[in-house]
mmCIF file of C-alpha atoms in Angstrom:
data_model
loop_
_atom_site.group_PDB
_atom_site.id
_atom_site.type_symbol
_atom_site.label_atom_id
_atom_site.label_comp_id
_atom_site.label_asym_id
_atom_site.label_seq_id
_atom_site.Cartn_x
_atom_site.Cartn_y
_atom_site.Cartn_z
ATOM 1 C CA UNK A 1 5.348 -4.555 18.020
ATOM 2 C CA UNK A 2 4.561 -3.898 14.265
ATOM 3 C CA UNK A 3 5.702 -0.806 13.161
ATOM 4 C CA UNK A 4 5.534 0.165 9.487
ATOM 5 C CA UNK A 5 6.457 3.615 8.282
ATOM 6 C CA UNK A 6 5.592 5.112 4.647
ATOM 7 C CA UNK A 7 7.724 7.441 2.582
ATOM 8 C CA UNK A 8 7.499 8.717 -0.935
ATOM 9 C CA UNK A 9 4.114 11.087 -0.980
ATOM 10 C CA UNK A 10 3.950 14.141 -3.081
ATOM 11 C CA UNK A 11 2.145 16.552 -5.282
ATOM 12 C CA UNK A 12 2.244 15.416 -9.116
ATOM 13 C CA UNK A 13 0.997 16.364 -12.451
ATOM 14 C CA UNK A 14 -1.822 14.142 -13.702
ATOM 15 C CA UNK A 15 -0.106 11.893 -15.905
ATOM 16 C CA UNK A 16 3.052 11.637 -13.561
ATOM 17 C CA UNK A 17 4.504 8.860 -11.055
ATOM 18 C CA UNK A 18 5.399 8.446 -7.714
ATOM 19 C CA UNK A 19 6.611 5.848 -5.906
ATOM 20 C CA UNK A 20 5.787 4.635 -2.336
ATOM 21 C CA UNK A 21 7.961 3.063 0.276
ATOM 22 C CA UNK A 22 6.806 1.169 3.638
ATOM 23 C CA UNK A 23 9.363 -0.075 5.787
ATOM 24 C CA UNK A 24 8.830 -2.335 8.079
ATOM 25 C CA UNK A 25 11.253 -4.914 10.308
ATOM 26 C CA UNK A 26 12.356 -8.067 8.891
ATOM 27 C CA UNK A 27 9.859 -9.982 10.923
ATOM 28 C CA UNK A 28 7.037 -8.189 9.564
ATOM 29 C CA UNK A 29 8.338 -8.208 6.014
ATOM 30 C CA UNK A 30 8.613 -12.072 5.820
ATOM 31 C CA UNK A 31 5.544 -12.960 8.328
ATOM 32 C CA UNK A 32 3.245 -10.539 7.259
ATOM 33 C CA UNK A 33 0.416 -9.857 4.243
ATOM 34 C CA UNK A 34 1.122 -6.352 3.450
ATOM 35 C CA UNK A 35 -0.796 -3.839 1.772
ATOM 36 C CA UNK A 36 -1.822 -0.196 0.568
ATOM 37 C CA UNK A 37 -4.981 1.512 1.190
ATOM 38 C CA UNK A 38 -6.216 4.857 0.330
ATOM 39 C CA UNK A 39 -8.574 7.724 1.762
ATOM 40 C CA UNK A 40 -9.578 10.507 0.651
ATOM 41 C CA UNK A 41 -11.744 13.364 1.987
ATOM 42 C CA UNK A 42 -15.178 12.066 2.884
ATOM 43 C CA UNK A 43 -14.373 8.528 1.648
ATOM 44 C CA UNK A 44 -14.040 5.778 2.791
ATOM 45 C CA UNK A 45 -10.930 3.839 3.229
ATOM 46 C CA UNK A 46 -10.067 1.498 0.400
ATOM 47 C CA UNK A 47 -7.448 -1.054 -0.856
ATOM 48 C CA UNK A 48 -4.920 -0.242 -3.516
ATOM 49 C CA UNK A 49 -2.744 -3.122 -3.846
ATOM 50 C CA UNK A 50 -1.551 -6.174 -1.738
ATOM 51 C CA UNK A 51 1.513 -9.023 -1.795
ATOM 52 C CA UNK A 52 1.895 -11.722 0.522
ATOM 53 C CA UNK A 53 5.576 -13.167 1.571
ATOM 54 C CA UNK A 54 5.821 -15.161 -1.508
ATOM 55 C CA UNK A 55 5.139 -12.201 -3.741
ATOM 56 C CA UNK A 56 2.200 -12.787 -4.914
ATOM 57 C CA UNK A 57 -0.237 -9.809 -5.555
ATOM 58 C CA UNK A 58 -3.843 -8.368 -5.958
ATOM 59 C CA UNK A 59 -4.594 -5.025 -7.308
ATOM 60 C CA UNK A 60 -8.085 -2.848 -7.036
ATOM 61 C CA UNK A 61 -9.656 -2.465 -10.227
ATOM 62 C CA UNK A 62 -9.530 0.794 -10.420
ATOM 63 C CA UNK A 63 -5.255 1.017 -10.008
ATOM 64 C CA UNK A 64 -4.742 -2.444 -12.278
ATOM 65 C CA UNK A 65 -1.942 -1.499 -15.163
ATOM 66 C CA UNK A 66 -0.610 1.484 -13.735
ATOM 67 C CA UNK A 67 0.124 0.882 -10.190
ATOM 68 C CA UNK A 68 2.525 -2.057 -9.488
ATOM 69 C CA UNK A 69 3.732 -3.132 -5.162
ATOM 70 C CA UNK A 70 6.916 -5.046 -4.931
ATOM 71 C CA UNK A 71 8.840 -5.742 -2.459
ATOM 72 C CA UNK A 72 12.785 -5.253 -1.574
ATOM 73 C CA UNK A 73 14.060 -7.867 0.591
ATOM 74 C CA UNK A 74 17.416 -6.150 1.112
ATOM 75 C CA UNK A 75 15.276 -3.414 2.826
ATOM 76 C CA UNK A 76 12.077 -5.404 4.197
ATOM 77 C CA UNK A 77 10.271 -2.746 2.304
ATOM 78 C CA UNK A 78 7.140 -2.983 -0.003
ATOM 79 C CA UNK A 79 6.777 -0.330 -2.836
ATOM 80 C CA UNK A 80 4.283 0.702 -4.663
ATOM 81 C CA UNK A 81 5.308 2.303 -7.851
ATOM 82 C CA UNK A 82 1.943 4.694 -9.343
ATOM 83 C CA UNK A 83 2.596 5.575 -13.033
ATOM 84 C CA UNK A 84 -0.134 7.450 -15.140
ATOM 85 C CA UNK A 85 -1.638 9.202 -11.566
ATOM 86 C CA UNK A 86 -5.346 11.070 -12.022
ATOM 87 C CA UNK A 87 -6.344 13.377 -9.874
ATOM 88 C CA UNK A 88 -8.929 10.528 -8.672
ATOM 89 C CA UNK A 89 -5.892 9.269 -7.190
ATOM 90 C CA UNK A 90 -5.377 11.884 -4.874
ATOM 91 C CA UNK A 91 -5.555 10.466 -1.030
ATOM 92 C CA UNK A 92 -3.731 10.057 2.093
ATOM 93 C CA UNK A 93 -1.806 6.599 1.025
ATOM 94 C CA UNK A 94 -1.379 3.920 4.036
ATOM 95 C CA UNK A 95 0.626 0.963 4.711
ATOM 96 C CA UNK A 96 -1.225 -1.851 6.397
ATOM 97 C CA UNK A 97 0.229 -5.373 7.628
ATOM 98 C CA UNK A 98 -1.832 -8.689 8.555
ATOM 99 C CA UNK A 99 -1.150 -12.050 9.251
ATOM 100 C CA UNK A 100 -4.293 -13.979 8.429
ATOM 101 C CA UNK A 101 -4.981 -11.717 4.927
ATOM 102 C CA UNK A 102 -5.031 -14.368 1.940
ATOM 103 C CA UNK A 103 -3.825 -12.846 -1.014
ATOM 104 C CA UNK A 104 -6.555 -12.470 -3.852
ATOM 105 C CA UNK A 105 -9.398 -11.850 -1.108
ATOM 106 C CA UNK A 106 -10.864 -7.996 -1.585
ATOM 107 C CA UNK A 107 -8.571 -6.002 0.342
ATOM 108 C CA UNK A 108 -10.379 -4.803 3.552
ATOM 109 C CA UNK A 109 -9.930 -2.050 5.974
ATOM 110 C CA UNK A 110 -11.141 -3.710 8.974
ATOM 111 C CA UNK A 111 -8.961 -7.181 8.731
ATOM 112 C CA UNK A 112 -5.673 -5.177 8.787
ATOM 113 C CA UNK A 113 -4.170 -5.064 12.898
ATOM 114 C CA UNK A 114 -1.207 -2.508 11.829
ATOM 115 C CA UNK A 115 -0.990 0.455 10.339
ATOM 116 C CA UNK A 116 1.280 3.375 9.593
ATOM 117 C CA UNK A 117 1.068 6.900 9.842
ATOM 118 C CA UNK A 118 0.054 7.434 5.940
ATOM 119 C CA UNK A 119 1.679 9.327 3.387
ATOM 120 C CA UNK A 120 -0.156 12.207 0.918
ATOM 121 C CA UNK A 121 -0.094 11.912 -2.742
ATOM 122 C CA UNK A 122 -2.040 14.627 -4.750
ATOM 123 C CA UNK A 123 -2.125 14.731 -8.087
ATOM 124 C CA UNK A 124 -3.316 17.597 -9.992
#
């Protein structure tokens, strides 16, 4: 069973950071596409940023050069640092995990099996 659980939401200033956590078992962490997707109210979900096991990543346009996922091995977590947040940015932030997810394919809602619970970040 997949279980991946976020940390790190928060209210910010526009112009601040936050950073992310999803934490997820080993097996998942080194088996496992993992990404971040974002919703906010009366939108639709869509992808932030993705890395596959190797550490390779994709970003959405809109996030490129101020939103950066890593991973840390030592804690089979992926992180996703935000830096220069808009209010645009403001959304209920989920974790997602797939096996079959290619990295540098558009990050998809529907092709994702796990999720977690989802963390909120509002900027202001």
């Amino acid at each position: 069973h997949v279980q991946l659980v976020e940390s790190g939401g928060g209210s910010v200033q526009a112009g601040g950071s936050l950073r992310l956590s999803c934490a997820s078992s080993r097996y998942t962490y080194s088996t496992y596409f993992m990404a971040w997707f974002r919703q906010a109210p009366g939108k639709e979900r869509e992808g932030v940023a993705g890395i596959d096991r190797g550490g390779s990543t994709s970003y959405a346009d809109s996030v490129k050069g101020r939103f950066t996922i890593s991973q840390d091995s030592a804690k089979n977590t992926v992180l996703l640092q935000m830096n220069e947040l808009k209010p645009e940015d403001t959304a209920m932030y989920y974790c997602a995990a797939d096996r079959s997810v290619v990295c540098g394919t558009p990050l998809i809602p529907s092709e994702y099996d796990y999720w977690g619970q989802g963390t909120q970040v509002t900027v202001s």
